[in-house]
mmCIF file of C-alpha atoms in Angstrom:
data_model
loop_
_atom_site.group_PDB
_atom_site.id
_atom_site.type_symbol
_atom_site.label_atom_id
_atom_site.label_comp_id
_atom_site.label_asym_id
_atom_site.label_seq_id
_atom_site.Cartn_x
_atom_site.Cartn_y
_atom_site.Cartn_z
ATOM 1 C CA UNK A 203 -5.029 -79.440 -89.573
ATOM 2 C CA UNK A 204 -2.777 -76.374 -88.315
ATOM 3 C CA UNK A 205 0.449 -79.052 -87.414
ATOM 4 C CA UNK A 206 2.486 -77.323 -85.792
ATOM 5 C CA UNK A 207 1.903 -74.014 -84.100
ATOM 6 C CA UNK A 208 4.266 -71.824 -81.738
ATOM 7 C CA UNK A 209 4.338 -69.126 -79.692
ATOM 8 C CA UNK A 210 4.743 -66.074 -79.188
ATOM 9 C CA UNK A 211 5.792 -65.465 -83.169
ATOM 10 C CA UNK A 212 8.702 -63.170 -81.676
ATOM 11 C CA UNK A 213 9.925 -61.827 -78.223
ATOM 12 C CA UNK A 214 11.980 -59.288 -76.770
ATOM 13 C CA UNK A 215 13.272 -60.261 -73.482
ATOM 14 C CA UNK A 216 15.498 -58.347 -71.244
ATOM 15 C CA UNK A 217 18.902 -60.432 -69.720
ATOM 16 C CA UNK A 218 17.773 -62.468 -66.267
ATOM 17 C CA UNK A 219 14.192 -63.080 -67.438
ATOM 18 C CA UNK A 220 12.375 -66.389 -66.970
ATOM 19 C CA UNK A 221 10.521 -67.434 -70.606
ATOM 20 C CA UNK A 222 8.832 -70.097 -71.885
ATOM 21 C CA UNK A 223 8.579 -70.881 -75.166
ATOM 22 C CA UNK A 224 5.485 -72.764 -76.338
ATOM 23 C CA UNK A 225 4.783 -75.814 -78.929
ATOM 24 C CA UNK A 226 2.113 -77.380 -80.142
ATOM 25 C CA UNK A 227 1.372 -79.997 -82.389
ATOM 26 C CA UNK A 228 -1.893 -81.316 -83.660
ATOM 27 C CA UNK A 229 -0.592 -84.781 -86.011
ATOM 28 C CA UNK A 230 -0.081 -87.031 -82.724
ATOM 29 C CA UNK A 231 3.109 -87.133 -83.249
ATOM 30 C CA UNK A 232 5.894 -89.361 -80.599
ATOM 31 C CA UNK A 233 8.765 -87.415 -81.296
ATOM 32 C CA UNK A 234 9.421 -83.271 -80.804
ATOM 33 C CA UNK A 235 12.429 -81.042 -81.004
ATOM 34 C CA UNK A 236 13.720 -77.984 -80.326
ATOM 35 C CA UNK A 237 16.274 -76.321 -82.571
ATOM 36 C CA UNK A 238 18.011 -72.949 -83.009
ATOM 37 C CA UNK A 239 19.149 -71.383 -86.053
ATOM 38 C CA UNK A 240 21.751 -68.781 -85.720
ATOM 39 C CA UNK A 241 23.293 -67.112 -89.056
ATOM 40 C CA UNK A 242 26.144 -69.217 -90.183
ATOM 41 C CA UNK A 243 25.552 -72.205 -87.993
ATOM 42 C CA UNK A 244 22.208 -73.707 -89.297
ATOM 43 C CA UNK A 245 20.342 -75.089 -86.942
ATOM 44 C CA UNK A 246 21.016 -76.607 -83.687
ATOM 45 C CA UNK A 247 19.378 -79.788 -81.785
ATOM 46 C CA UNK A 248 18.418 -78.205 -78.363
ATOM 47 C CA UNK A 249 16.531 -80.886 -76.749
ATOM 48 C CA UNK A 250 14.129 -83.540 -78.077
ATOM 49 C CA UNK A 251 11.549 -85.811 -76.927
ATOM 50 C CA UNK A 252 11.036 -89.495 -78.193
ATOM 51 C CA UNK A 253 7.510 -90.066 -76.603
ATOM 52 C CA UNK A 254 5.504 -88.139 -73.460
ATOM 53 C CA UNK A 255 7.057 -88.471 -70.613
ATOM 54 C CA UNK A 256 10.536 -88.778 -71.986
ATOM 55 C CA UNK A 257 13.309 -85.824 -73.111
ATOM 56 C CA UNK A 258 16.895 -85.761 -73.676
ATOM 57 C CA UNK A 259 19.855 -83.155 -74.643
ATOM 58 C CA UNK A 260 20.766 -82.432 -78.023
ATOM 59 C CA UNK A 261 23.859 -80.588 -79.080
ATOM 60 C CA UNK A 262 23.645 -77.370 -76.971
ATOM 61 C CA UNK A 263 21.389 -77.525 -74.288
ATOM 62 C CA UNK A 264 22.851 -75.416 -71.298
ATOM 63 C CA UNK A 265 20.554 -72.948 -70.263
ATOM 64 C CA UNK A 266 17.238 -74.494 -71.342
ATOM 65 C CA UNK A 267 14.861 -77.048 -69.994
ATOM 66 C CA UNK A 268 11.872 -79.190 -71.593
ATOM 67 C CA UNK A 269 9.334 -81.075 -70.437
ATOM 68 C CA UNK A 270 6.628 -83.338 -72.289
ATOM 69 C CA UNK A 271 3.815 -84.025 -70.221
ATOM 70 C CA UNK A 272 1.413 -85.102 -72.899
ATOM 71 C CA UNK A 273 1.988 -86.062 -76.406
ATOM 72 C CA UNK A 274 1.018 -82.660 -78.006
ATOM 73 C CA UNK A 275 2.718 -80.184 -76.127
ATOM 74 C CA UNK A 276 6.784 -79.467 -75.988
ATOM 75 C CA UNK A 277 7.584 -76.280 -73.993
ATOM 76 C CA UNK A 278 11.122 -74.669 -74.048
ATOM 77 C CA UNK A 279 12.027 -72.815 -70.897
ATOM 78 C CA UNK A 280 15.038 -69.965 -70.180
ATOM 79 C CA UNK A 281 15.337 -70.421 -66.792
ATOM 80 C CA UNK A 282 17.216 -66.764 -66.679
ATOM 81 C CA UNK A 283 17.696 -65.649 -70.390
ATOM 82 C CA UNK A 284 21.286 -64.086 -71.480
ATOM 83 C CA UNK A 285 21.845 -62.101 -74.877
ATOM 84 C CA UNK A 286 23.598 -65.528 -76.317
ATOM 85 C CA UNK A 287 19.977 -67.280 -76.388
ATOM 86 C CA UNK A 288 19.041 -64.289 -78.935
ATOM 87 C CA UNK A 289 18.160 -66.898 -81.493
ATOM 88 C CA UNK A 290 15.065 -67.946 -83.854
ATOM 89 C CA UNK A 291 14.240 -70.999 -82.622
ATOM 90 C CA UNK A 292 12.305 -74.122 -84.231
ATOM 91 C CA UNK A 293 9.885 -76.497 -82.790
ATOM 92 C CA UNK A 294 9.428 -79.707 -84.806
ATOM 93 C CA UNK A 295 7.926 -82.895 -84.921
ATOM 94 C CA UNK A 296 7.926 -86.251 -86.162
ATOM 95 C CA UNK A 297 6.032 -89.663 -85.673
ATOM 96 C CA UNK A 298 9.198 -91.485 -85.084
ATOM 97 C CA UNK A 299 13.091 -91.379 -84.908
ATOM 98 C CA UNK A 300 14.306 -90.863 -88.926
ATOM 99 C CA UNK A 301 11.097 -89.713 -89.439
ATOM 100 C CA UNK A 302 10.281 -86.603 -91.775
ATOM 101 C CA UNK A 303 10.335 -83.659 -89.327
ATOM 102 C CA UNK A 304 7.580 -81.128 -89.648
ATOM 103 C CA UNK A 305 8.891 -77.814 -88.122
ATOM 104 C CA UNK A 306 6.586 -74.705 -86.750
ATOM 105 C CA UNK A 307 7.069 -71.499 -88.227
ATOM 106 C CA UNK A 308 9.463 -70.246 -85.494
ATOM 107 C CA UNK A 309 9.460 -67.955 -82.417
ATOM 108 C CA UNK A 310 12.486 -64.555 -83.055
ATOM 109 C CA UNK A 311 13.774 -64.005 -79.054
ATOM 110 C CA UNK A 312 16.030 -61.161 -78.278
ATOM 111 C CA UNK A 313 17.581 -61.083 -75.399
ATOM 112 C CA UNK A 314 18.754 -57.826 -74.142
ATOM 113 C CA UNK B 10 29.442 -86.126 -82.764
ATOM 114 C CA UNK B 11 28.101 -86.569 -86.414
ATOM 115 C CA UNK B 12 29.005 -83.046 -88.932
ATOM 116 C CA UNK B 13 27.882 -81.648 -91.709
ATOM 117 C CA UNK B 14 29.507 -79.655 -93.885
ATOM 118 C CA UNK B 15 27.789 -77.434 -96.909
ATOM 119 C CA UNK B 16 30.128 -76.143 -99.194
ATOM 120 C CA UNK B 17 29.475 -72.551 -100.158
ATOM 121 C CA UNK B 18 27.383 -70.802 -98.135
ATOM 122 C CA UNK B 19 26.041 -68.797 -101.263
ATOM 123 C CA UNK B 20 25.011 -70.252 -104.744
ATOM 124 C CA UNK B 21 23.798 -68.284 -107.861
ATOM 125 C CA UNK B 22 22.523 -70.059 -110.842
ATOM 126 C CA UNK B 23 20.456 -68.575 -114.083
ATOM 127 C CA UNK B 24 16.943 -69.670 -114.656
ATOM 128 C CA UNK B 25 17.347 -73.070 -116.039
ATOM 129 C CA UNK B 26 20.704 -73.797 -115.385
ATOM 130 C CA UNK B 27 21.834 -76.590 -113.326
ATOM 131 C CA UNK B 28 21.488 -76.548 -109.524
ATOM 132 C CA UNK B 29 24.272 -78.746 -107.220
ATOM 133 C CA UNK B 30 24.626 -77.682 -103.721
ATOM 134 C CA UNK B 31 27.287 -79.748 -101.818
ATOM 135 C CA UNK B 32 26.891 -81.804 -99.007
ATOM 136 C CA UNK B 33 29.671 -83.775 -97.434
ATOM 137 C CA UNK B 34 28.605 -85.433 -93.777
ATOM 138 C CA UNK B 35 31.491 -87.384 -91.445
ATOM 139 C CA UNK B 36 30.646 -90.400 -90.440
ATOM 140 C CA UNK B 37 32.339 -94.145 -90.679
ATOM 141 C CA UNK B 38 28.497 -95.830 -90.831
ATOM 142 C CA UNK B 39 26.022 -94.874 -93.549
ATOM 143 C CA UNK B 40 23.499 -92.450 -91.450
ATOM 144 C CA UNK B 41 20.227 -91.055 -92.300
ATOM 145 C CA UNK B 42 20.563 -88.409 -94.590
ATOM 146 C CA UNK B 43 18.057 -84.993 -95.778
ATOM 147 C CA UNK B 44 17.494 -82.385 -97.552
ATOM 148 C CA UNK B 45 15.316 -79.425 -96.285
ATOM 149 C CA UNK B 46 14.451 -76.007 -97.612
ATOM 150 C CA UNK B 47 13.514 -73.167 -95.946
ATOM 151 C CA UNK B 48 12.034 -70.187 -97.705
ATOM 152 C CA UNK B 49 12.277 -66.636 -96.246
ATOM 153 C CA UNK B 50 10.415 -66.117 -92.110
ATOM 154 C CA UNK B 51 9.031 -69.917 -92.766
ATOM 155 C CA UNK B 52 10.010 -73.328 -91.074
ATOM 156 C CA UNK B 53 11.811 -75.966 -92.995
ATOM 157 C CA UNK B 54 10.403 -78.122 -95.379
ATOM 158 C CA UNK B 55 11.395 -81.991 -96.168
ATOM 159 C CA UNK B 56 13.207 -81.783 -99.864
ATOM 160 C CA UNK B 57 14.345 -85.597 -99.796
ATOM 161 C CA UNK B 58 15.761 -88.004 -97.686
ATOM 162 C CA UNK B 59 17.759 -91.275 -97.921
ATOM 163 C CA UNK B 60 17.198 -94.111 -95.685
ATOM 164 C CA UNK B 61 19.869 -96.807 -97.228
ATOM 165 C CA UNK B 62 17.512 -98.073 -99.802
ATOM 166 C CA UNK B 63 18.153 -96.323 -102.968
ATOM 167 C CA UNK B 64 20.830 -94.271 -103.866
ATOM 168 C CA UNK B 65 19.738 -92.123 -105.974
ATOM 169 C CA UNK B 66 16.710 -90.006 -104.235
ATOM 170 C CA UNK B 67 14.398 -88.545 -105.584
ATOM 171 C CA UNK B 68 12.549 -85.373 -103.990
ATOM 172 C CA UNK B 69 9.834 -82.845 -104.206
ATOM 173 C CA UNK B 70 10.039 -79.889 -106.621
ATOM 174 C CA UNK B 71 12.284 -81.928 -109.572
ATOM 175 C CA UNK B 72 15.264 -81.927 -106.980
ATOM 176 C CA UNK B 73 17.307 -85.425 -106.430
ATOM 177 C CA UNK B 74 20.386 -86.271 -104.211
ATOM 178 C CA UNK B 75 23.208 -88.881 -104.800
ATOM 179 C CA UNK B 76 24.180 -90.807 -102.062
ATOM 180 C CA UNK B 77 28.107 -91.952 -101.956
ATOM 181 C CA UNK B 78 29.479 -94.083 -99.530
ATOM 182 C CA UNK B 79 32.790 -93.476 -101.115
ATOM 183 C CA UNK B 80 33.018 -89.898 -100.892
ATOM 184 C CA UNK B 81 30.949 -89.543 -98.003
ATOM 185 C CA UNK B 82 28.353 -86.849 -100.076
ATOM 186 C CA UNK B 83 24.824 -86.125 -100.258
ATOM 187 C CA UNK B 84 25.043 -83.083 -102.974
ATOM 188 C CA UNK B 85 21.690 -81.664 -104.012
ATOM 189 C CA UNK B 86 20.562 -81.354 -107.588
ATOM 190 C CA UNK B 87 18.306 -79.907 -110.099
ATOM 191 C CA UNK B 88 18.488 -80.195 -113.809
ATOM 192 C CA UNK B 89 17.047 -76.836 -114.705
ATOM 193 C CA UNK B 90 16.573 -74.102 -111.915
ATOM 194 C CA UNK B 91 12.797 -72.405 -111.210
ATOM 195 C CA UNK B 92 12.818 -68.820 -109.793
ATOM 196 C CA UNK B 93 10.394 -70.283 -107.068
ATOM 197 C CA UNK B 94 13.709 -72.356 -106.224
ATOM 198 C CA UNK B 95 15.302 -69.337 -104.675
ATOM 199 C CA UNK B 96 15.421 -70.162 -100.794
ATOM 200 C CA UNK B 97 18.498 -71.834 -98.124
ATOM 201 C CA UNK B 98 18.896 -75.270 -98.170
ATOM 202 C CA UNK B 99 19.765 -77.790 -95.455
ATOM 203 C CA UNK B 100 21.526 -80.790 -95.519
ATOM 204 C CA UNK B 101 20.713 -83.014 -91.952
ATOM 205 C CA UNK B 102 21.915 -86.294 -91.265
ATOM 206 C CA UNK B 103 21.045 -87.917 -88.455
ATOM 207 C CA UNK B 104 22.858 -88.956 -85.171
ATOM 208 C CA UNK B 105 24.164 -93.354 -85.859
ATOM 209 C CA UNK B 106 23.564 -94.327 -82.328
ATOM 210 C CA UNK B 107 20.760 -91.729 -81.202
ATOM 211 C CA UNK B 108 18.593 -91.384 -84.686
ATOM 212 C CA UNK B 109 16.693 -88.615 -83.226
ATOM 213 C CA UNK B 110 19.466 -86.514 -82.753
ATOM 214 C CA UNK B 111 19.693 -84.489 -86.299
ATOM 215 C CA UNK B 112 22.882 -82.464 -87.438
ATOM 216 C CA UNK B 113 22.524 -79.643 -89.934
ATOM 217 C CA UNK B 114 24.376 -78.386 -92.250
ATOM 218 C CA UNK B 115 24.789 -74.441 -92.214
ATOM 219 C CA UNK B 116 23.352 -74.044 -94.903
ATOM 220 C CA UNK B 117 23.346 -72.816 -98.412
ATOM 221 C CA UNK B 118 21.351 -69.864 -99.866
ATOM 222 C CA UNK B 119 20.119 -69.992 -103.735
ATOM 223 C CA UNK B 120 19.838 -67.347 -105.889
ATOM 224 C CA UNK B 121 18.231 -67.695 -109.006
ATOM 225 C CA UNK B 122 18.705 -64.791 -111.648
ATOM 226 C CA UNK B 123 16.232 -64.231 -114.539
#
């Protein structure tokens, strides 16, 4: 069972640049997230996804979209990247709300 | 919005000693509360987590947390630290009217000397 898998591992993007971020999970999990850690905040709730079909913002979730069109996949898309998304972000999973979240092993972006 | 504030954003202990990281969360309802770890270019890991059942939790890896209403904490602890306990640790509680909607902490980074 791999669990959770993400790519690319790490990316350097230049300002303006469309990217997707991808996330996969193999447990058949309902719920996904995206988070991303930044030093001296911890981590931060992007977006999340309860079940396929449904999403919804988290804390900071200007500049990013999600979609969930089946149950294993959770894409993360920079519509036009700036330097501020220069992050390592987290894709994680659960089966349900309160749930023990499983997170992938992270994707390093740089925006330039 | 829930918080979550770690205090000490650096902690060094001796092999064997005592481990408490602090964990104080803001909230007027008892929440869902964690504990993750997160060793060096890896994900996070589940440590613990308390879901209003017992207050006292135990975890993986001989850590336990202490739930209290009163003082609104969640502090980590581990009677006698490992060197394979050297990592950051999260405290997360979760969101009272949207439970998938997690707050972390900002962590806290242990350093275990020999």
């Amino acid at each position: 069972i791999a669990g959770i898998t993400q790519a690319p591992t790490s990316q350097i993007l230049a300002a303006g640049r469309r990217m997707t971020l991808r996330c996969t999970q193999d447990m058949r999990h309902n719920a996904m997230y995206w988070y991303r850690q930044d030093l001296g905040l911890g981590l931060r709730l992007i977006h999340y996804s309860n079940t396929a079909g449904t999403t919804g913002k988290g804390e900071v979730p200007d500049g990013y979209s999600v979609s969930r069109a089946n149950t294993d996949d959770f894409p993360l898309t920079l519509a036009s990247a700036v330097p501020s998304q220069t992050s390592v972000y987290f894709c994680a999973s659960s089966e349900g709300a309160t749930d023990t979240q499983y997170f992938g092993p992270g994707t390093r972006l740089t925006v330039l | 919005a829930q918080s979550v504030t770690q205090l000490g954003s650096h902690v060094s202990v001796s092999e064997g000693a005592l481990v408490l990281l602090r964990c104080n969360y803001s909230s007027s309802v008892p929440p869902y509360l964690f504990w993750y770890v997160q060793y060096p270019n890896q994900g996070l890991q589940l440590l613990l987590k308390y879901t209003s059942a017992a207050t006292l939790v135990k975890g993986i890896n001989g850590f336990e947390a202490e739930f209290k209403k009163s003082e609104t904490s969640f502090h980590l602890t581990k009677p006698s630290a490992h060197m394979s306990d050297a990592a950051e640790y999260f405290c997360a509680v979760s969101d009272r009217h949207n439970f998938n909607k997690f707050y972390f902490g900002s962590g806290t980074k242990l350093n275990v000397k020999p």
